[in-house]
mmCIF file of C-alpha atoms and ligand atoms in Angstrom:
data_model
loop_
_atom_site.group_PDB
_atom_site.id
_atom_site.type_symbol
_atom_site.label_atom_id
_atom_site.label_comp_id
_atom_site.label_asym_id
_atom_site.label_seq_id
_atom_site.Cartn_x
_atom_site.Cartn_y
_atom_site.Cartn_z
ATOM 1 C CA UNK A 23 -3.617 89.217 59.070
ATOM 2 C CA UNK A 24 -3.918 90.434 55.440
ATOM 3 C CA UNK A 25 -6.232 88.811 52.868
ATOM 4 C CA UNK A 26 -7.247 89.964 49.526
ATOM 5 C CA UNK A 27 -10.527 89.130 47.584
ATOM 6 C CA UNK A 28 -10.101 89.254 43.933
ATOM 7 C CA UNK A 29 -13.402 90.676 42.715
ATOM 8 C CA UNK A 30 -12.100 90.667 39.186
ATOM 9 C CA UNK A 31 -9.062 89.401 37.387
ATOM 10 C CA UNK A 32 -9.698 90.441 33.677
ATOM 11 C CA UNK A 33 -8.043 93.274 31.862
ATOM 12 C CA UNK A 34 -8.166 94.683 28.528
ATOM 13 C CA UNK A 35 -11.074 95.721 26.406
ATOM 14 C CA UNK A 36 -12.401 92.612 25.003
ATOM 15 C CA UNK A 37 -12.095 90.596 28.284
ATOM 16 C CA UNK A 38 -13.825 93.169 30.277
ATOM 17 C CA UNK A 39 -16.348 94.045 27.495
ATOM 18 C CA UNK A 40 -17.478 90.312 27.386
ATOM 19 C CA UNK A 41 -16.855 89.744 31.084
ATOM 20 C CA UNK A 42 -14.814 86.681 30.129
ATOM 21 C CA UNK A 43 -13.161 87.393 33.477
ATOM 22 C CA UNK A 44 -14.987 89.928 35.849
ATOM 23 C CA UNK A 45 -13.544 93.460 36.507
ATOM 24 C CA UNK A 46 -14.294 94.331 40.164
ATOM 25 C CA UNK A 47 -10.687 94.995 41.405
ATOM 26 C CA UNK A 48 -9.319 93.857 44.633
ATOM 27 C CA UNK A 49 -10.752 94.136 48.297
ATOM 28 C CA UNK A 50 -7.971 94.209 50.994
ATOM 29 C CA UNK A 51 -8.599 93.248 54.563
ATOM 30 C CA UNK A 52 -6.021 94.137 57.133
ATOM 31 C CA UNK A 53 -6.691 92.728 60.567
ATOM 32 C CA UNK A 54 -4.789 93.384 63.548
ATOM 33 C CA UNK A 55 -4.613 94.295 67.270
ATOM 34 C CA UNK A 56 -5.991 97.886 66.282
ATOM 35 C CA UNK A 57 -8.995 96.354 64.541
ATOM 36 C CA UNK A 58 -9.785 95.962 60.797
ATOM 37 C CA UNK A 59 -9.165 98.091 57.849
ATOM 38 C CA UNK A 60 -10.865 97.409 54.414
ATOM 39 C CA UNK A 61 -9.596 99.009 51.253
ATOM 40 C CA UNK A 62 -11.032 98.334 47.855
ATOM 41 C CA UNK A 63 -8.703 99.046 44.928
ATOM 42 C CA UNK A 64 -9.557 99.683 41.293
ATOM 43 C CA UNK A 65 -13.419 99.014 41.281
ATOM 44 C CA UNK A 66 -13.801 98.359 37.466
ATOM 45 C CA UNK A 67 -17.244 97.594 35.803
ATOM 46 C CA UNK A 68 -19.387 95.265 38.016
ATOM 47 C CA UNK A 69 -17.355 95.882 41.255
ATOM 48 C CA UNK A 70 -20.345 96.638 43.419
ATOM 49 C CA UNK A 71 -22.305 93.415 42.337
ATOM 50 C CA UNK A 72 -19.253 91.365 42.844
ATOM 51 C CA UNK A 73 -18.479 92.756 46.347
ATOM 52 C CA UNK A 74 -22.146 92.409 47.623
ATOM 53 C CA UNK A 75 -22.548 88.781 46.121
ATOM 54 C CA UNK A 76 -19.221 87.550 47.278
ATOM 55 C CA UNK A 77 -19.337 84.804 50.155
ATOM 56 C CA UNK A 78 -19.095 86.330 52.864
ATOM 57 C CA UNK A 79 -19.950 89.405 51.100
ATOM 58 C CA UNK A 80 -17.526 92.536 50.948
ATOM 59 C CA UNK A 81 -19.748 95.160 52.749
ATOM 60 C CA UNK A 82 -19.292 98.727 51.291
ATOM 61 C CA UNK A 83 -20.428 100.323 54.305
ATOM 62 C CA UNK A 84 -17.459 98.849 56.179
ATOM 63 C CA UNK A 85 -15.009 100.190 53.685
ATOM 64 C CA UNK A 86 -12.298 102.423 54.991
ATOM 65 C CA UNK A 87 -10.872 103.719 51.591
ATOM 66 C CA UNK A 88 -11.338 103.361 47.870
ATOM 67 C CA UNK A 89 -8.237 103.669 45.749
ATOM 68 C CA UNK A 90 -7.814 104.173 41.936
ATOM 69 C CA UNK A 91 -4.371 103.278 40.440
ATOM 70 C CA UNK A 92 -5.500 105.231 37.493
ATOM 71 C CA UNK A 93 -8.635 106.313 35.646
ATOM 72 C CA UNK A 94 -9.048 103.829 32.756
ATOM 73 C CA UNK A 95 -12.562 102.108 32.709
ATOM 74 C CA UNK A 96 -11.548 98.768 33.529
ATOM 75 C CA UNK A 97 -10.240 100.146 36.995
ATOM 76 C CA UNK A 98 -12.715 102.788 37.649
ATOM 77 C CA UNK A 99 -16.106 102.037 36.063
ATOM 78 C CA UNK A 100 -17.701 101.590 39.273
ATOM 79 C CA UNK A 101 -15.931 104.218 41.462
ATOM 80 C CA UNK A 102 -19.180 106.395 41.753
ATOM 81 C CA UNK A 103 -21.286 103.430 42.622
ATOM 82 C CA UNK A 104 -18.796 102.305 45.189
ATOM 83 C CA UNK A 105 -18.569 105.828 46.835
ATOM 84 C CA UNK A 106 -22.450 105.809 47.112
ATOM 85 C CA UNK A 107 -22.426 102.463 48.633
ATOM 86 C CA UNK A 108 -19.622 103.209 50.990
ATOM 87 C CA UNK A 109 -21.358 106.537 52.132
ATOM 88 C CA UNK A 110 -24.804 105.075 52.401
ATOM 89 C CA UNK A 111 -25.930 107.092 49.267
ATOM 90 C CA UNK A 112 -24.267 110.068 50.690
ATOM 91 C CA UNK A 113 -26.046 110.281 53.786
ATOM 92 C CA UNK A 114 -22.953 109.219 55.985
ATOM 93 C CA UNK A 115 -19.950 111.280 55.076
ATOM 94 C CA UNK A 116 -17.191 108.729 55.755
ATOM 95 C CA UNK A 117 -14.199 107.037 54.212
ATOM 96 C CA UNK A 118 -11.188 107.787 52.329
ATOM 97 C CA UNK A 119 -10.826 108.279 48.493
ATOM 98 C CA UNK A 120 -7.263 108.241 46.912
ATOM 99 C CA UNK A 121 -6.864 108.605 43.106
ATOM 100 C CA UNK A 122 -4.457 110.466 40.672
ATOM 101 C CA UNK A 123 -5.406 114.096 39.811
ATOM 102 C CA UNK A 124 -6.674 113.434 36.534
ATOM 103 C CA UNK A 125 -9.414 111.235 37.860
ATOM 104 C CA UNK A 126 -10.811 114.201 39.576
ATOM 105 C CA UNK A 127 -10.240 116.855 37.181
ATOM 106 C CA UNK A 128 -10.425 117.595 33.410
ATOM 107 C CA UNK A 129 -12.460 114.728 32.167
ATOM 108 C CA UNK A 130 -13.029 113.205 35.578
ATOM 109 C CA UNK A 131 -14.171 109.720 36.141
ATOM 110 C CA UNK A 132 -15.038 110.546 39.761
ATOM 111 C CA UNK A 133 -18.150 112.681 39.663
ATOM 112 C CA UNK A 134 -17.726 115.754 41.749
ATOM 113 C CA UNK A 135 -20.932 115.491 43.628
ATOM 114 C CA UNK A 136 -19.880 111.899 44.805
ATOM 115 C CA UNK A 137 -16.397 112.978 45.869
ATOM 116 C CA UNK A 138 -18.108 115.226 48.335
ATOM 117 C CA UNK A 139 -19.622 112.333 50.051
ATOM 118 C CA UNK A 140 -16.353 111.063 51.001
ATOM 119 C CA UNK A 141 -14.709 112.403 54.393
ATOM 120 C CA UNK A 142 -11.138 112.517 53.245
ATOM 121 C CA UNK A 143 -9.870 112.917 49.504
ATOM 122 C CA UNK A 144 -6.288 112.543 48.764
ATOM 123 C CA UNK A 145 -4.562 113.103 45.315
ATOM 124 C CA UNK A 146 -2.082 110.448 44.427
ATOM 125 C CA UNK A 147 1.399 111.714 43.375
ATOM 126 C CA UNK A 148 4.574 110.002 42.463
ATOM 127 C CA UNK A 149 6.620 108.333 45.170
ATOM 128 C CA UNK A 150 4.243 109.996 47.880
ATOM 129 C CA UNK A 151 5.157 109.858 51.618
ATOM 130 C CA UNK A 152 3.025 107.312 53.558
ATOM 131 C CA UNK A 153 -0.673 108.041 53.602
ATOM 132 C CA UNK A 154 -2.353 106.478 56.377
ATOM 133 C CA UNK A 155 -5.658 104.645 56.574
ATOM 134 C CA UNK A 156 -5.964 103.367 60.208
ATOM 135 C CA UNK A 157 -2.928 101.221 60.726
ATOM 136 C CA UNK A 158 -2.209 101.002 57.001
ATOM 137 C CA UNK A 159 0.537 103.099 55.503
ATOM 138 C CA UNK A 160 0.250 103.518 51.667
ATOM 139 C CA UNK A 161 3.125 104.739 49.541
ATOM 140 C CA UNK A 162 2.715 105.299 45.788
ATOM 141 C CA UNK A 163 5.218 103.860 43.297
ATOM 142 C CA UNK A 164 7.253 105.710 40.489
ATOM 143 C CA UNK A 165 4.901 106.908 37.895
ATOM 144 C CA UNK A 166 3.954 104.368 35.278
ATOM 145 C CA UNK A 167 4.093 104.789 31.647
ATOM 146 C CA UNK A 168 0.596 104.370 30.901
ATOM 147 C CA UNK A 169 -1.182 107.122 28.927
ATOM 148 C CA UNK A 170 -3.201 108.437 31.844
ATOM 149 C CA UNK A 171 -1.510 109.034 35.430
ATOM 150 C CA UNK A 172 -0.880 105.820 36.962
ATOM 151 C CA UNK A 173 0.912 104.887 40.151
ATOM 152 C CA UNK A 174 1.426 101.491 41.896
ATOM 153 C CA UNK A 175 0.599 101.126 45.683
ATOM 154 C CA UNK A 176 2.889 99.860 48.478
ATOM 155 C CA UNK A 177 0.743 98.797 51.391
ATOM 156 C CA UNK A 178 2.641 98.313 54.811
ATOM 157 C CA UNK A 179 0.743 96.830 57.780
ATOM 158 C CA UNK A 180 2.369 95.474 60.975
ATOM 159 C CA UNK A 181 5.687 94.817 59.268
ATOM 160 C CA UNK A 182 4.476 93.156 56.142
ATOM 161 C CA UNK A 183 4.509 94.930 52.651
ATOM 162 C CA UNK A 184 2.129 94.009 49.888
ATOM 163 C CA UNK A 185 2.801 95.879 46.556
ATOM 164 C CA UNK A 186 0.328 96.294 43.644
ATOM 165 C CA UNK A 187 1.797 96.977 40.296
ATOM 166 C CA UNK A 188 -0.950 98.043 37.791
ATOM 167 C CA UNK A 189 -0.784 98.631 34.192
ATOM 168 C CA UNK A 190 1.890 100.192 32.401
ATOM 169 C CA UNK A 191 4.726 99.684 29.768
ATOM 170 C CA UNK A 192 7.931 98.041 31.023
ATOM 171 C CA UNK A 193 11.010 100.131 31.969
ATOM 172 C CA UNK A 194 13.988 99.423 34.192
ATOM 173 C CA UNK A 195 12.687 102.105 36.874
ATOM 174 C CA UNK A 196 9.739 99.841 37.663
ATOM 175 C CA UNK A 197 12.084 97.022 39.057
ATOM 176 C CA UNK A 198 14.077 99.436 41.109
ATOM 177 C CA UNK A 199 11.064 101.195 42.684
ATOM 178 C CA UNK A 200 9.173 97.871 43.564
ATOM 179 C CA UNK A 201 12.433 96.305 44.755
ATOM 180 C CA UNK A 202 13.264 99.170 47.096
ATOM 181 C CA UNK A 203 10.203 98.583 49.058
ATOM 182 C CA UNK A 204 10.915 94.878 49.319
ATOM 183 C CA UNK A 205 7.495 93.475 48.978
ATOM 184 C CA UNK A 206 6.490 90.258 50.779
ATOM 185 C CA UNK A 207 3.728 89.833 48.304
ATOM 186 C CA UNK A 208 3.682 91.578 44.781
ATOM 187 C CA UNK A 209 0.538 91.612 42.619
ATOM 188 C CA UNK A 210 1.293 92.233 39.084
ATOM 189 C CA UNK A 211 -1.010 92.994 36.151
ATOM 190 C CA UNK A 212 0.032 90.950 33.344
ATOM 191 C CA UNK A 213 -2.162 91.686 30.418
ATOM 192 C CA UNK A 214 -0.350 90.447 27.401
ATOM 193 C CA UNK A 215 1.379 87.072 26.672
ATOM 194 C CA UNK A 216 3.880 88.172 24.095
ATOM 195 C CA UNK A 217 3.522 90.469 21.114
ATOM 196 C CA UNK A 218 5.271 92.820 18.883
ATOM 197 C CA UNK A 219 2.965 95.675 19.314
ATOM 198 C CA UNK A 220 4.303 98.350 21.663
ATOM 199 C CA UNK A 221 1.251 98.806 23.947
ATOM 200 C CA UNK A 222 1.206 100.289 27.285
ATOM 201 C CA UNK A 223 1.203 96.901 29.113
ATOM 202 C CA UNK A 224 3.435 94.346 30.434
ATOM 203 C CA UNK A 225 3.785 91.171 28.708
ATOM 204 C CA UNK A 226 4.354 87.847 30.568
ATOM 205 C CA UNK A 227 8.049 87.997 29.628
ATOM 206 C CA UNK A 228 8.251 91.313 31.067
ATOM 207 C CA UNK A 229 6.422 90.426 34.144
ATOM 208 C CA UNK A 230 8.974 87.603 34.489
ATOM 209 C CA UNK A 231 11.737 90.135 34.509
ATOM 210 C CA UNK A 232 10.026 92.292 37.187
ATOM 211 C CA UNK A 233 9.328 89.300 39.518
ATOM 212 C CA UNK A 234 12.747 88.078 39.015
ATOM 213 C CA UNK A 235 14.277 91.618 39.781
ATOM 214 C CA UNK A 236 11.792 92.567 42.705
ATOM 215 C CA UNK A 237 12.084 88.864 44.264
ATOM 216 C CA UNK A 238 9.075 88.900 46.530
ATOM 217 C CA UNK A 239 8.256 85.964 48.752
ATOM 218 C CA UNK A 240 5.125 85.641 46.699
ATOM 219 C CA UNK A 241 4.111 86.985 43.308
ATOM 220 C CA UNK A 242 0.570 87.079 42.012
ATOM 221 C CA UNK A 243 -0.496 87.500 38.350
ATOM 222 C CA UNK A 244 -3.765 89.120 37.554
ATOM 223 C CA UNK A 245 -5.662 91.400 35.104
ATOM 224 C CA UNK A 246 -5.366 89.056 32.070
ATOM 225 C CA UNK A 247 -6.088 89.739 28.518
ATOM 226 C CA UNK A 248 -7.236 87.173 25.975
ATOM 227 C CA UNK A 249 -4.018 85.928 24.969
ATOM 228 C CA UNK A 250 -2.853 85.330 28.567
ATOM 229 C CA UNK A 251 -6.106 83.396 29.269
ATOM 230 C CA UNK A 252 -5.514 81.237 26.274
ATOM 231 C CA UNK A 253 -2.122 80.305 27.448
ATOM 232 C CA UNK A 254 -3.525 79.166 30.937
ATOM 233 C CA UNK A 255 -2.252 81.520 33.776
ATOM 234 C CA UNK A 256 -1.991 78.626 36.242
ATOM 235 C CA UNK A 257 0.347 76.695 34.120
ATOM 236 C CA UNK A 258 2.456 79.936 33.333
ATOM 237 C CA UNK A 259 2.265 80.757 37.168
ATOM 238 C CA UNK A 260 3.670 77.271 37.858
ATOM 239 C CA UNK A 261 6.408 77.332 35.245
ATOM 240 C CA UNK A 262 7.576 80.625 36.717
ATOM 241 C CA UNK A 263 7.616 79.300 40.200
ATOM 242 C CA UNK A 264 9.951 76.515 38.891
ATOM 243 C CA UNK A 265 12.205 78.858 36.928
ATOM 244 C CA UNK A 266 12.502 81.681 39.594
ATOM 245 C CA UNK A 267 12.419 79.595 42.833
ATOM 246 C CA UNK A 268 9.850 81.755 44.554
ATOM 247 C CA UNK A 269 6.072 81.210 44.882
ATOM 248 C CA UNK A 270 4.157 82.484 41.853
ATOM 249 C CA UNK A 271 0.240 82.375 41.804
ATOM 250 C CA UNK A 272 -2.422 83.213 39.088
ATOM 251 C CA UNK A 273 -5.506 84.945 40.462
ATOM 252 C CA UNK A 274 -8.967 84.052 39.606
ATOM 253 C CA UNK A 275 -12.305 85.592 39.989
ATOM 254 C CA UNK A 276 -13.694 85.342 43.582
ATOM 255 C CA UNK A 277 -10.404 83.992 45.042
ATOM 256 C CA UNK A 278 -9.667 84.796 48.703
ATOM 257 C CA UNK A 279 -5.950 85.001 49.103
ATOM 258 C CA UNK A 280 -4.784 84.584 52.618
ATOM 259 C CA UNK A 281 -1.637 86.779 52.159
ATOM 260 C CA UNK A 282 -0.185 86.288 55.619
ATOM 261 C CA UNK A 283 -0.476 82.492 55.498
ATOM 262 C CA UNK A 284 1.051 82.434 51.962
ATOM 263 C CA UNK A 285 3.952 84.690 53.047
ATOM 264 C CA UNK A 286 4.584 82.764 56.252
ATOM 265 C CA UNK A 287 4.675 79.378 54.407
ATOM 266 C CA UNK A 288 7.515 80.785 52.085
ATOM 267 C CA UNK A 289 9.290 82.363 55.106
ATOM 268 C CA UNK A 290 9.137 79.018 56.980
ATOM 269 C CA UNK A 291 10.384 77.101 53.989
ATOM 270 C CA UNK A 292 13.433 79.602 53.781
ATOM 271 C CA UNK A 293 14.411 79.047 57.335
HETATM 272 ZN ZN1 ZN B 3 -6.119 97.854 33.088
HETATM 273 ZN ZN1 ZN B 4 -5.067 101.274 32.087
#
């Protein structure tokens, strides 16, 4: 069983700075015959507070891994706090930490002292071979076009694939890469609605192209900027669902997505 708790669904500077939507990232739970694996992805500002105040709480001491798709603040603001929480303030060396090289080096967002608390550190590279956290295999995507080193993540667990497409500019290679992994569920960061500015983020129209090209059973939009929020992400998701003929959902703060049930419902309807 796979579930995802959205500890934050906001993106972009204004939404995060004013906490119009929270920015705590996503907490994945993979539960199977071999036990449970918990992975927290992109712990932005407030992640630790959002995790511990969720109902039921997301317990940092039970985390198996922390992952950064990239080092921008809205994805990494609480990474050091989360490392300390996962390792009992550094007293219990445990867990895994996966991030691109530039999150560790140069102008690091992961403090070197904190990185040492983690049992396994792994530098993400483009289209990596599977990295294993218990029974979960994690592969990275093609490098996103996004200023700093940025990779998407393809999680495979007991025959189900969940892909996370973080921030970045649209290019054709994105569709090819994500389609090649045939995700059952695709989470897409859709920061902007529509604009002429050439920024390093997907607009809603580009997200539509990606979702239409990848054709997951279920697509989830998240990481919204102001213009997306003004347009009502739920309404946009419903429109996209009708247009593309696949399940499309808009994430909201605190949402616990039962990914397995959503995927199975779509699969049953197709049979
Ligand atoms: Zn972002
Ligand atoms: Zn970014």
